[in-house]
Amino acid sequence: MNKKKIVITAVAIAAVLCMVILWKWLNPDEYIVKEDEIALRIKLDLKEDIGLLVYDYTANGHDFGGGVSNADKSLLKHDEVLTSVWNKQELNCHDDKVDLWFRFRIITEYTDPTFANFYPEEITERCNEIAWTADFGKIYDIKISGSKANGYTVTVEPTNNE
């Protein structure tokens, strides 16, 4: 009977370990970028929660726009980490690198997102521009810090992509 209990316990532990490994593999904590993608890991370091994060960007001279908001209309948390991903086709790029230019805008209150990305000036705070040459297959850390009272600053931080 003792051997049977030991075997059952060992099988149960092995099954739990397999489930944990499978769960981690299917739900990684961090986005794993594909070879034809560029990912931005946007780290908010703000004094207050915000309504939306909107950005205008250029990739190799082509203009685009986008943004992030919560579907449930709740505010983005002041310390949230957001991930945005683009592939070569979306950026109209066929090379292994792309010249990127971004200008983020903080929409300080929640408002329904608009396709054209136009928002009332009284709730719009513009951030500094950032530009760099990005390699496909990499994740780039973008840090947005500051407050409504003192303004917001955007920086591209080094990322270990190995």
PDB file of C-alpha atoms in Angstrom:
ATOM      1  CA  MET A   1       0.000   0.000   0.000  1.00  0.00           C
ATOM      2  CA  ASN A   2       2.881   2.377   0.754  1.00  0.00           C
ATOM      3  CA  LYS A   3       4.322   1.969  -2.749  1.00  0.00           C
ATOM      4  CA  LYS A   4       0.911   2.703  -4.244  1.00  0.00           C
ATOM      5  CA  LYS A   5       0.603   5.976  -2.270  1.00  0.00           C
ATOM      6  CA  ILE A   6       4.117   7.012  -3.285  1.00  0.00           C
ATOM      7  CA  VAL A   7       3.401   6.340  -6.964  1.00  0.00           C
ATOM      8  CA  ILE A   8       0.065   8.192  -6.850  1.00  0.00           C
ATOM      9  CA  THR A   9       1.713  11.164  -5.092  1.00  0.00           C
ATOM     10  CA  ALA A  10       4.575  11.235  -7.618  1.00  0.00           C
ATOM     11  CA  VAL A  11       2.139  11.086 -10.552  1.00  0.00           C
ATOM     12  CA  ALA A  12       0.023  13.866  -9.026  1.00  0.00           C
ATOM     13  CA  ILE A  13       3.079  16.099  -8.515  1.00  0.00           C
ATOM     14  CA  ALA A  14       4.280  15.404 -12.068  1.00  0.00           C
ATOM     15  CA  ALA A  15       0.813  16.239 -13.434  1.00  0.00           C
ATOM     16  CA  VAL A  16       0.706  19.541 -11.520  1.00  0.00           C
ATOM     17  CA  LEU A  17       4.203  20.465 -12.748  1.00  0.00           C
ATOM     18  CA  CYS A  18       3.205  19.648 -16.336  1.00  0.00           C
ATOM     19  CA  MET A  19       0.083  21.820 -16.021  1.00  0.00           C
ATOM     20  CA  VAL A  20       2.119  24.740 -14.642  1.00  0.00           C
ATOM     21  CA  ILE A  21       4.684  24.440 -17.446  1.00  0.00           C
ATOM     22  CA  LEU A  22       1.942  24.202 -20.069  1.00  0.00           C
ATOM     23  CA  TRP A  23       0.130  27.214 -18.577  1.00  0.00           C
ATOM     24  CA  LYS A  24       3.328  29.299 -18.594  1.00  0.00           C
ATOM     25  CA  TRP A  25       4.056  28.267 -22.170  1.00  0.00           C
ATOM     26  CA  LEU A  26       0.543  29.161 -23.367  1.00  0.00           C
ATOM     27  CA  ASN A  27       0.345  32.358 -21.275  1.00  0.00           C
ATOM     28  CA  PRO A  28       3.819  33.910 -21.074  1.00  0.00           C
ATOM     29  CA  ASP A  29       4.269  36.887 -18.760  1.00  0.00           C
ATOM     30  CA  GLU A  30       5.974  38.802 -21.526  1.00  0.00           C
ATOM     31  CA  TYR A  31       5.128  39.146 -25.188  1.00  0.00           C
ATOM     32  CA  ILE A  32       7.426  37.094 -27.420  1.00  0.00           C
ATOM     33  CA  VAL A  33       8.060  39.104 -30.563  1.00  0.00           C
ATOM     34  CA  LYS A  34       8.161  37.317 -33.938  1.00  0.00           C
ATOM     35  CA  GLU A  35      10.907  37.896 -36.527  1.00  0.00           C
ATOM     36  CA  ASP A  36       8.673  40.129 -38.677  1.00  0.00           C
ATOM     37  CA  GLU A  37       7.371  42.226 -35.762  1.00  0.00           C
ATOM     38  CA  ILE A  38       8.381  45.196 -33.667  1.00  0.00           C
ATOM     39  CA  ALA A  39       6.892  45.502 -30.205  1.00  0.00           C
ATOM     40  CA  LEU A  40       6.752  48.509 -27.912  1.00  0.00           C
ATOM     41  CA  ARG A  41       6.517  47.792 -24.203  1.00  0.00           C
ATOM     42  CA  ILE A  42       5.117  51.096 -22.958  1.00  0.00           C
ATOM     43  CA  LYS A  43       5.717  51.599 -19.245  1.00  0.00           C
ATOM     44  CA  LEU A  44       3.593  54.273 -17.597  1.00  0.00           C
ATOM     45  CA  ASP A  45       5.267  56.014 -14.663  1.00  0.00           C
ATOM     46  CA  LEU A  46       2.677  58.720 -14.027  1.00  0.00           C
ATOM     47  CA  LYS A  47       1.359  60.604 -11.023  1.00  0.00           C
ATOM     48  CA  GLU A  48      -2.263  59.889 -11.982  1.00  0.00           C
ATOM     49  CA  ASP A  49      -4.338  57.485 -14.057  1.00  0.00           C
ATOM     50  CA  ILE A  50      -5.189  58.618 -17.605  1.00  0.00           C
ATOM     51  CA  GLY A  51      -8.074  58.191 -20.028  1.00  0.00           C
ATOM     52  CA  LEU A  52      -6.298  57.199 -23.243  1.00  0.00           C
ATOM     53  CA  LEU A  53      -2.817  56.997 -24.683  1.00  0.00           C
ATOM     54  CA  VAL A  54      -2.807  58.165 -28.305  1.00  0.00           C
ATOM     55  CA  TYR A  55       0.107  58.225 -30.715  1.00  0.00           C
ATOM     56  CA  ASP A  56       0.959  59.494 -34.150  1.00  0.00           C
ATOM     57  CA  TYR A  57       3.860  57.733 -35.795  1.00  0.00           C
ATOM     58  CA  THR A  58       5.815  57.487 -39.001  1.00  0.00           C
ATOM     59  CA  ALA A  59       7.482  54.337 -40.307  1.00  0.00           C
ATOM     60  CA  ASN A  60       9.905  54.918 -43.195  1.00  0.00           C
ATOM     61  CA  GLY A  61       8.006  58.052 -44.181  1.00  0.00           C
ATOM     62  CA  HIS A  62       4.506  56.514 -43.982  1.00  0.00           C
ATOM     63  CA  ASP A  63       2.151  58.198 -41.467  1.00  0.00           C
ATOM     64  CA  PHE A  64      -0.021  56.212 -39.071  1.00  0.00           C
ATOM     65  CA  GLY A  65      -1.966  56.740 -35.862  1.00  0.00           C
ATOM     66  CA  GLY A  66      -3.184  54.600 -33.010  1.00  0.00           C
ATOM     67  CA  GLY A  67      -3.755  54.419 -29.328  1.00  0.00           C
ATOM     68  CA  VAL A  68      -4.707  52.429 -26.266  1.00  0.00           C
ATOM     69  CA  SER A  69      -7.769  52.572 -24.047  1.00  0.00           C
ATOM     70  CA  ASN A  70      -9.708  50.142 -21.908  1.00  0.00           C
ATOM     71  CA  ALA A  71     -12.772  48.556 -23.514  1.00  0.00           C
ATOM     72  CA  ASP A  72     -14.658  48.874 -20.215  1.00  0.00           C
ATOM     73  CA  LYS A  73     -14.042  52.674 -20.272  1.00  0.00           C
ATOM     74  CA  SER A  74     -11.929  52.531 -17.108  1.00  0.00           C
ATOM     75  CA  LEU A  75      -8.800  54.650 -16.820  1.00  0.00           C
ATOM     76  CA  LEU A  76      -5.360  53.353 -17.747  1.00  0.00           C
ATOM     77  CA  LYS A  77      -3.484  52.862 -14.480  1.00  0.00           C
ATOM     78  CA  HIS A  78      -0.598  55.228 -13.699  1.00  0.00           C
ATOM     79  CA  ASP A  79       1.858  52.310 -13.470  1.00  0.00           C
ATOM     80  CA  GLU A  80       0.462  50.100 -16.218  1.00  0.00           C
ATOM     81  CA  VAL A  81       2.581  48.362 -18.850  1.00  0.00           C
ATOM     82  CA  LEU A  82       1.056  48.333 -22.336  1.00  0.00           C
ATOM     83  CA  THR A  83       2.277  46.369 -25.344  1.00  0.00           C
ATOM     84  CA  SER A  84       1.750  47.464 -28.955  1.00  0.00           C
ATOM     85  CA  VAL A  85       2.911  45.292 -31.853  1.00  0.00           C
ATOM     86  CA  TRP A  86       3.306  45.915 -35.592  1.00  0.00           C
ATOM     87  CA  ASN A  87       4.479  43.615 -38.349  1.00  0.00           C
ATOM     88  CA  LYS A  88       6.278  44.446 -41.593  1.00  0.00           C
ATOM     89  CA  GLN A  89       3.065  44.383 -43.614  1.00  0.00           C
ATOM     90  CA  GLU A  90       1.290  46.826 -41.255  1.00  0.00           C
ATOM     91  CA  LEU A  91       4.242  49.217 -41.460  1.00  0.00           C
ATOM     92  CA  ASN A  92       4.571  48.816 -45.232  1.00  0.00           C
ATOM     93  CA  CYS A  93       8.188  47.743 -44.777  1.00  0.00           C
ATOM     94  CA  HIS A  94      10.182  45.013 -46.480  1.00  0.00           C
ATOM     95  CA  ASP A  95      13.578  45.542 -44.826  1.00  0.00           C
ATOM     96  CA  ASP A  96      14.944  44.214 -41.525  1.00  0.00           C
ATOM     97  CA  LYS A  97      14.970  47.737 -40.039  1.00  0.00           C
ATOM     98  CA  VAL A  98      12.556  50.641 -40.030  1.00  0.00           C
ATOM     99  CA  ASP A  99      12.971  54.325 -39.151  1.00  0.00           C
ATOM    100  CA  LEU A 100      10.351  55.180 -36.532  1.00  0.00           C
ATOM    101  CA  TRP A 101       9.136  58.535 -35.253  1.00  0.00           C
ATOM    102  CA  PHE A 102       6.513  58.755 -32.474  1.00  0.00           C
ATOM    103  CA  ARG A 103       4.597  61.509 -30.747  1.00  0.00           C
ATOM    104  CA  PHE A 104       2.444  60.382 -27.838  1.00  0.00           C
ATOM    105  CA  ARG A 105      -0.529  62.288 -26.486  1.00  0.00           C
ATOM    106  CA  ILE A 106      -2.046  61.746 -23.083  1.00  0.00           C
ATOM    107  CA  ILE A 107      -5.821  62.134 -22.962  1.00  0.00           C
ATOM    108  CA  THR A 108      -6.237  62.932 -19.282  1.00  0.00           C
ATOM    109  CA  GLU A 109      -9.897  61.888 -18.969  1.00  0.00           C
ATOM    110  CA  TYR A 110     -11.666  58.922 -20.471  1.00  0.00           C
ATOM    111  CA  THR A 111     -13.477  59.743 -23.685  1.00  0.00           C
ATOM    112  CA  ASP A 112     -14.631  57.381 -26.387  1.00  0.00           C
ATOM    113  CA  PRO A 113     -11.797  56.755 -28.864  1.00  0.00           C
ATOM    114  CA  THR A 114     -12.196  58.287 -32.312  1.00  0.00           C
ATOM    115  CA  PHE A 115     -10.966  56.855 -35.587  1.00  0.00           C
ATOM    116  CA  ALA A 116      -9.320  60.171 -36.498  1.00  0.00           C
ATOM    117  CA  ASN A 117      -7.619  60.529 -33.061  1.00  0.00           C
ATOM    118  CA  PHE A 118      -8.990  64.049 -32.492  1.00  0.00           C
ATOM    119  CA  TYR A 119      -9.681  64.933 -28.854  1.00  0.00           C
ATOM    120  CA  PRO A 120     -10.576  68.153 -27.018  1.00  0.00           C
ATOM    121  CA  GLU A 121      -7.524  70.339 -26.352  1.00  0.00           C
ATOM    122  CA  GLU A 122      -8.466  70.850 -22.683  1.00  0.00           C
ATOM    123  CA  ILE A 123      -7.909  67.139 -21.945  1.00  0.00           C
ATOM    124  CA  THR A 124      -4.960  66.600 -24.332  1.00  0.00           C
ATOM    125  CA  GLU A 125      -1.339  66.744 -23.175  1.00  0.00           C
ATOM    126  CA  ARG A 126       1.346  66.407 -25.848  1.00  0.00           C
ATOM    127  CA  CYS A 127       4.589  64.599 -25.137  1.00  0.00           C
ATOM    128  CA  ASN A 128       8.016  65.056 -26.695  1.00  0.00           C
ATOM    129  CA  GLU A 129       8.856  63.311 -29.954  1.00  0.00           C
ATOM    130  CA  ILE A 130      11.077  60.236 -30.099  1.00  0.00           C
ATOM    131  CA  ALA A 131      12.767  58.663 -33.121  1.00  0.00           C
ATOM    132  CA  TRP A 132      15.052  55.699 -33.696  1.00  0.00           C
ATOM    133  CA  THR A 133      15.868  52.964 -36.177  1.00  0.00           C
ATOM    134  CA  ALA A 134      14.204  49.752 -35.032  1.00  0.00           C
ATOM    135  CA  ASP A 135      15.130  46.190 -35.901  1.00  0.00           C
ATOM    136  CA  PHE A 136      12.336  43.731 -36.583  1.00  0.00           C
ATOM    137  CA  GLY A 137      12.238  40.881 -34.108  1.00  0.00           C
ATOM    138  CA  LYS A 138      12.904  43.210 -31.153  1.00  0.00           C
ATOM    139  CA  ILE A 139      10.990  44.732 -28.249  1.00  0.00           C
ATOM    140  CA  TYR A 140      11.603  48.376 -27.350  1.00  0.00           C
ATOM    141  CA  ASP A 141      10.884  49.811 -23.912  1.00  0.00           C
ATOM    142  CA  ILE A 142       9.162  53.181 -23.963  1.00  0.00           C
ATOM    143  CA  LYS A 143       8.830  54.991 -20.645  1.00  0.00           C
ATOM    144  CA  ILE A 144       6.257  57.740 -20.193  1.00  0.00           C
ATOM    145  CA  SER A 145       6.665  59.661 -16.963  1.00  0.00           C
ATOM    146  CA  GLY A 146       5.263  62.832 -15.436  1.00  0.00           C
ATOM    147  CA  SER A 147       1.964  64.387 -14.503  1.00  0.00           C
ATOM    148  CA  LYS A 148      -0.785  66.626 -15.810  1.00  0.00           C
ATOM    149  CA  ALA A 149       0.567  69.476 -13.677  1.00  0.00           C
ATOM    150  CA  ASN A 150       4.213  69.201 -14.792  1.00  0.00           C
ATOM    151  CA  GLY A 151       3.925  67.628 -18.235  1.00  0.00           C
ATOM    152  CA  TYR A 152       4.946  64.258 -19.583  1.00  0.00           C
ATOM    153  CA  THR A 153       8.260  62.936 -20.898  1.00  0.00           C
ATOM    154  CA  VAL A 154       8.798  59.977 -23.221  1.00  0.00           C
ATOM    155  CA  THR A 155      12.071  58.077 -23.485  1.00  0.00           C
ATOM    156  CA  VAL A 156      13.217  54.967 -25.337  1.00  0.00           C
ATOM    157  CA  GLU A 157      15.008  52.737 -22.875  1.00  0.00           C
ATOM    158  CA  PRO A 158      17.574  50.058 -23.683  1.00  0.00           C
ATOM    159  CA  THR A 159      16.047  46.592 -23.945  1.00  0.00           C
ATOM    160  CA  ASN A 160      17.777  43.266 -23.628  1.00  0.00           C
ATOM    161  CA  ASN A 161      16.337  41.317 -26.558  1.00  0.00           C
ATOM    162  CA  GLU A 162      18.696  38.363 -26.368  1.00  0.00           C
TER     163      GLU A 162
END
